[in-house]
Amino acid sequence: MQMRMRMMHRSKWLVPSFAVALGLVYLAVQWAGGDPRGGLVSLAIMVAFAAALVAFSGRSSAIEVMRNPRADERSAMLDLRATAFAGLVVITAVIAAVFYELARGGDPSPYAQLGALGGVAYLVALFVLQRRS
Amino acid sequence: MQNLIRELRAAAGLSQGKLATEMGVSRQTINAIETGRYTPSLPLAIALARFFSRPVEEVFDADADANDA
């Protein structure tokens, strides 16, 4: 008896397309800010990233996950854990920056606001998720 | 968690890629399950057991760590 798992994956082109779209947004906002050259550099970086995802996804399992994080349940799990780890690193850096600014008598508000946003987002997600599962 | 996926797959004459296609997952996922690096979800574990016409508790040994092998 066969029971085929439901394929989770969205398009393999979604993440590369999003990277290019983000590059175009960089170009637009940097152009609007009077730095079109910087915008073109940002666009080039994002296009190169998208091209690398497409070119090397067949050669590296990690890049394949980056290109298509919902390919299957293991990819989704790896993506979730990597995202959680990255979030932990960012929130740790934000908290360290708040302490650093306080210690030097500076204004920690920008970092404190980012930290508060992260904390609120975590709490909201936790309350919503615990109701669903 | 130890499992018999590699043995059952080999006995069936299937490649990891072919089994992955049948299960709707990647070849890397099958490899990770066989080597004990990844414990599949309950639906995937049941699908694998059903594919080989075995009880799930016979295919997967929840009491044994893959590192014990």
mmCIF file of C-alpha atoms in Angstrom:
data_model
loop_
_atom_site.group_PDB
_atom_site.id
_atom_site.type_symbol
_atom_site.label_atom_id
_atom_site.label_comp_id
_atom_site.label_asym_id
_atom_site.label_seq_id
_atom_site.Cartn_x
_atom_site.Cartn_y
_atom_site.Cartn_z
ATOM 1 C CA MET A 1 0.000 0.000 0.000
ATOM 2 C CA GLN A 2 1.384 3.343 -0.948
ATOM 3 C CA MET A 3 0.695 6.606 0.798
ATOM 4 C CA ARG A 4 2.403 9.497 -0.867
ATOM 5 C CA MET A 5 3.159 12.436 1.383
ATOM 6 C CA ARG A 6 1.581 15.706 0.427
ATOM 7 C CA MET A 7 4.267 17.797 -1.188
ATOM 8 C CA MET A 8 4.740 20.983 0.766
ATOM 9 C CA HIS A 9 6.829 22.886 -1.687
ATOM 10 C CA ARG A 10 5.986 26.164 -3.193
ATOM 11 C CA SER A 11 7.743 27.300 -6.334
ATOM 12 C CA LYS A 12 11.510 26.941 -6.466
ATOM 13 C CA TRP A 13 11.520 30.410 -7.940
ATOM 14 C CA LEU A 14 9.758 32.166 -5.072
ATOM 15 C CA VAL A 15 12.827 32.894 -2.930
ATOM 16 C CA PRO A 16 15.090 33.918 -5.866
ATOM 17 C CA SER A 17 12.293 36.134 -7.208
ATOM 18 C CA PHE A 18 11.810 37.674 -3.768
ATOM 19 C CA ALA A 19 15.551 38.394 -3.549
ATOM 20 C CA VAL A 20 15.472 40.197 -6.912
ATOM 21 C CA ALA A 21 12.324 42.090 -5.888
ATOM 22 C CA LEU A 22 14.067 43.142 -2.677
ATOM 23 C CA GLY A 23 17.004 44.339 -4.775
ATOM 24 C CA LEU A 24 14.641 46.481 -6.841
ATOM 25 C CA VAL A 25 13.216 47.974 -3.645
ATOM 26 C CA TYR A 26 16.779 48.742 -2.510
ATOM 27 C CA LEU A 27 17.403 50.456 -5.844
ATOM 28 C CA ALA A 28 14.193 52.484 -5.602
ATOM 29 C CA VAL A 29 14.696 53.696 -2.036
ATOM 30 C CA GLN A 30 18.401 54.429 -2.448
ATOM 31 C CA TRP A 31 17.654 56.251 -5.687
ATOM 32 C CA ALA A 32 14.994 58.262 -3.872
ATOM 33 C CA GLY A 33 17.548 58.963 -1.162
ATOM 34 C CA GLY A 34 19.974 60.401 -3.692
ATOM 35 C CA ASP A 35 22.267 57.374 -3.980
ATOM 36 C CA PRO A 36 21.436 55.626 -7.270
ATOM 37 C CA ARG A 37 24.940 54.165 -7.508
ATOM 38 C CA GLY A 38 24.556 52.504 -4.110
ATOM 39 C CA GLY A 39 21.125 51.280 -5.193
ATOM 40 C CA LEU A 40 22.593 49.630 -8.276
ATOM 41 C CA VAL A 41 25.241 47.952 -6.132
ATOM 42 C CA SER A 42 22.542 46.680 -3.762
ATOM 43 C CA LEU A 43 20.502 45.381 -6.694
ATOM 44 C CA ALA A 44 23.572 43.646 -8.122
ATOM 45 C CA ILE A 45 24.231 41.960 -4.764
ATOM 46 C CA MET A 46 20.659 40.702 -4.506
ATOM 47 C CA VAL A 47 20.626 39.490 -8.130
ATOM 48 C CA ALA A 48 23.937 37.692 -7.523
ATOM 49 C CA PHE A 49 22.448 36.069 -4.403
ATOM 50 C CA ALA A 50 19.390 34.924 -6.381
ATOM 51 C CA ALA A 51 21.611 33.591 -9.173
ATOM 52 C CA ALA A 52 23.753 31.705 -6.650
ATOM 53 C CA LEU A 53 20.636 30.101 -5.169
ATOM 54 C CA VAL A 54 19.571 28.891 -8.603
ATOM 55 C CA ALA A 55 23.048 27.849 -9.744
ATOM 56 C CA PHE A 56 24.169 25.956 -6.660
ATOM 57 C CA SER A 57 20.965 24.546 -5.182
ATOM 58 C CA GLY A 58 21.584 21.236 -6.949
ATOM 59 C CA ARG A 59 25.051 20.932 -5.457
ATOM 60 C CA SER A 60 24.371 21.837 -1.849
ATOM 61 C CA SER A 61 21.595 20.592 0.405
ATOM 62 C CA ALA A 62 21.839 23.761 2.512
ATOM 63 C CA ILE A 63 21.427 26.021 -0.525
ATOM 64 C CA GLU A 64 18.535 23.858 -1.703
ATOM 65 C CA VAL A 65 16.817 24.522 1.639
ATOM 66 C CA MET A 66 17.487 28.248 1.238
ATOM 67 C CA ARG A 67 15.990 28.181 -2.247
ATOM 68 C CA ASN A 68 12.959 26.100 -1.341
ATOM 69 C CA PRO A 69 12.442 25.915 2.435
ATOM 70 C CA ARG A 70 9.111 24.114 2.083
ATOM 71 C CA ALA A 71 10.303 21.362 -0.239
ATOM 72 C CA ASP A 72 9.477 18.736 2.374
ATOM 73 C CA GLU A 73 9.117 18.350 6.144
ATOM 74 C CA ARG A 74 12.857 18.087 6.836
ATOM 75 C CA SER A 75 13.599 21.215 4.812
ATOM 76 C CA ALA A 76 10.852 23.038 6.705
ATOM 77 C CA MET A 77 12.292 21.864 10.034
ATOM 78 C CA LEU A 78 15.813 22.967 9.073
ATOM 79 C CA ASP A 79 14.504 26.332 7.892
ATOM 80 C CA LEU A 80 12.529 26.799 11.114
ATOM 81 C CA ARG A 81 15.495 25.975 13.342
ATOM 82 C CA ALA A 82 17.877 28.148 11.330
ATOM 83 C CA THR A 83 15.367 31.005 11.475
ATOM 84 C CA ALA A 84 14.987 30.585 15.239
ATOM 85 C CA PHE A 85 18.755 30.566 15.706
ATOM 86 C CA ALA A 86 19.161 33.679 13.552
ATOM 87 C CA GLY A 87 16.415 35.398 15.561
ATOM 88 C CA LEU A 88 18.161 34.463 18.805
ATOM 89 C CA VAL A 89 21.441 35.915 17.543
ATOM 90 C CA VAL A 90 19.728 39.149 16.474
ATOM 91 C CA ILE A 91 17.841 39.612 19.756
ATOM 92 C CA THR A 92 21.051 38.895 21.703
ATOM 93 C CA ALA A 93 22.873 41.541 19.663
ATOM 94 C CA VAL A 94 20.025 44.007 20.229
ATOM 95 C CA ILE A 95 20.099 43.455 23.992
ATOM 96 C CA ALA A 96 23.893 43.796 24.008
ATOM 97 C CA ALA A 97 23.552 47.053 22.065
ATOM 98 C CA VAL A 98 21.040 48.390 24.624
ATOM 99 C CA PHE A 99 23.458 47.628 27.475
ATOM 100 C CA TYR A 100 26.347 49.145 25.524
ATOM 101 C CA GLU A 101 24.452 52.373 24.874
ATOM 102 C CA LEU A 102 23.342 52.582 28.515
ATOM 103 C CA ALA A 103 26.911 52.019 29.722
ATOM 104 C CA ARG A 104 28.292 54.799 27.534
ATOM 105 C CA GLY A 105 25.493 57.187 28.448
ATOM 106 C CA GLY A 106 23.972 57.030 24.967
ATOM 107 C CA ASP A 107 20.381 56.657 23.792
ATOM 108 C CA PRO A 108 19.351 52.988 23.718
ATOM 109 C CA SER A 109 15.881 53.759 22.313
ATOM 110 C CA PRO A 110 16.341 52.417 18.756
ATOM 111 C CA TYR A 111 17.688 49.115 20.057
ATOM 112 C CA ALA A 112 15.181 48.997 22.926
ATOM 113 C CA GLN A 113 12.327 49.496 20.445
ATOM 114 C CA LEU A 114 13.645 46.683 18.254
ATOM 115 C CA GLY A 115 13.934 44.450 21.314
ATOM 116 C CA ALA A 116 10.401 45.334 22.397
ATOM 117 C CA LEU A 117 9.126 44.541 18.904
ATOM 118 C CA GLY A 118 10.828 41.161 19.042
ATOM 119 C CA GLY A 119 9.428 40.422 22.481
ATOM 120 C CA VAL A 120 5.880 41.406 21.541
ATOM 121 C CA ALA A 121 6.083 39.409 18.299
ATOM 122 C CA TYR A 122 7.225 36.352 20.269
ATOM 123 C CA LEU A 123 4.418 36.674 22.796
ATOM 124 C CA VAL A 124 1.737 37.175 20.140
ATOM 125 C CA ALA A 125 3.044 34.209 18.147
ATOM 126 C CA LEU A 126 3.144 32.048 21.260
ATOM 127 C CA PHE A 127 -0.449 32.882 22.229
ATOM 128 C CA VAL A 128 -1.734 32.302 18.682
ATOM 129 C CA LEU A 129 0.225 29.087 18.150
ATOM 130 C CA GLN A 130 -0.754 27.522 21.483
ATOM 131 C CA ARG A 131 -4.408 27.992 20.537
ATOM 132 C CA ARG A 132 -3.878 26.215 17.220
ATOM 133 C CA SER A 133 -1.934 23.244 18.469
ATOM 134 C CA MET B 1 15.801 6.507 16.579
ATOM 135 C CA GLN B 2 16.859 3.329 14.840
ATOM 136 C CA ASN B 3 14.906 2.116 11.835
ATOM 137 C CA LEU B 4 14.913 -0.510 9.125
ATOM 138 C CA ILE B 5 14.381 1.831 6.195
ATOM 139 C CA ARG B 6 17.764 1.163 4.586
ATOM 140 C CA GLU B 7 17.337 -2.609 4.861
ATOM 141 C CA LEU B 8 13.754 -2.568 3.590
ATOM 142 C CA ARG B 9 14.636 -0.241 0.733
ATOM 143 C CA ALA B 10 17.584 -2.392 -0.300
ATOM 144 C CA ALA B 11 15.444 -5.531 -0.128
ATOM 145 C CA ALA B 12 12.900 -3.855 -2.385
ATOM 146 C CA GLY B 13 15.644 -2.894 -4.824
ATOM 147 C CA LEU B 14 14.886 0.790 -4.553
ATOM 148 C CA SER B 15 17.282 3.709 -4.668
ATOM 149 C CA GLN B 16 17.006 6.513 -2.123
ATOM 150 C CA GLY B 17 15.839 8.773 -4.933
ATOM 151 C CA LYS B 18 13.092 6.391 -6.014
ATOM 152 C CA LEU B 19 11.829 5.941 -2.450
ATOM 153 C CA ALA B 20 11.965 9.706 -1.968
ATOM 154 C CA THR B 21 9.827 10.195 -5.073
ATOM 155 C CA GLU B 22 7.342 7.604 -3.833
ATOM 156 C CA MET B 23 7.136 9.354 -0.457
ATOM 157 C CA GLY B 24 7.046 12.880 -1.853
ATOM 158 C CA VAL B 25 10.175 13.998 -0.018
ATOM 159 C CA SER B 26 13.752 14.736 -1.027
ATOM 160 C CA ARG B 27 16.483 12.118 -1.401
ATOM 161 C CA GLN B 28 18.379 13.910 1.361
ATOM 162 C CA THR B 29 15.450 13.356 3.718
ATOM 163 C CA ILE B 30 15.462 9.604 3.065
ATOM 164 C CA ASN B 31 19.222 9.548 3.611
ATOM 165 C CA ALA B 32 18.870 11.504 6.863
ATOM 166 C CA ILE B 33 16.195 9.088 8.112
ATOM 167 C CA GLU B 34 18.284 6.037 7.224
ATOM 168 C CA THR B 35 21.320 7.388 9.036
ATOM 169 C CA GLY B 36 19.275 8.409 12.070
ATOM 170 C CA ARG B 37 20.004 12.112 11.691
ATOM 171 C CA TYR B 38 16.342 12.919 11.206
ATOM 172 C CA THR B 39 13.284 11.450 12.893
ATOM 173 C CA PRO B 40 10.360 11.665 10.454
ATOM 174 C CA SER B 41 6.983 13.066 11.350
ATOM 175 C CA LEU B 42 4.282 10.577 12.321
ATOM 176 C CA PRO B 43 2.539 10.842 8.903
ATOM 177 C CA LEU B 44 5.806 10.183 7.053
ATOM 178 C CA ALA B 45 6.735 7.318 9.384
ATOM 179 C CA ILE B 46 3.322 5.730 8.797
ATOM 180 C CA ALA B 47 3.638 6.290 5.053
ATOM 181 C CA LEU B 48 7.024 4.573 5.018
ATOM 182 C CA ALA B 49 5.746 1.650 7.081
ATOM 183 C CA ARG B 50 2.702 1.250 4.847
ATOM 184 C CA PHE B 51 4.875 1.443 1.752
ATOM 185 C CA PHE B 52 6.847 -1.559 2.970
ATOM 186 C CA SER B 53 3.707 -3.252 4.337
ATOM 187 C CA ARG B 54 5.105 -3.386 7.842
ATOM 188 C CA PRO B 55 3.779 -2.150 11.196
ATOM 189 C CA VAL B 56 5.284 1.220 12.032
ATOM 190 C CA GLU B 57 6.656 -0.054 15.346
ATOM 191 C CA GLU B 58 8.533 -2.742 13.449
ATOM 192 C CA VAL B 59 10.133 -0.229 11.079
ATOM 193 C CA PHE B 60 10.967 2.344 13.741
ATOM 194 C CA ASP B 61 12.394 1.460 17.153
ATOM 195 C CA ALA B 62 11.521 4.312 19.495
ATOM 196 C CA ASP B 63 13.515 2.779 22.332
ATOM 197 C CA ALA B 64 16.810 2.650 20.465
ATOM 198 C CA ASP B 65 19.032 5.589 19.663
ATOM 199 C CA ALA B 66 20.513 5.588 16.163
ATOM 200 C CA ASN B 67 23.912 6.237 17.720
ATOM 201 C CA ASP B 68 23.680 2.878 19.488
ATOM 202 C CA ALA B 69 23.884 1.071 16.167
#
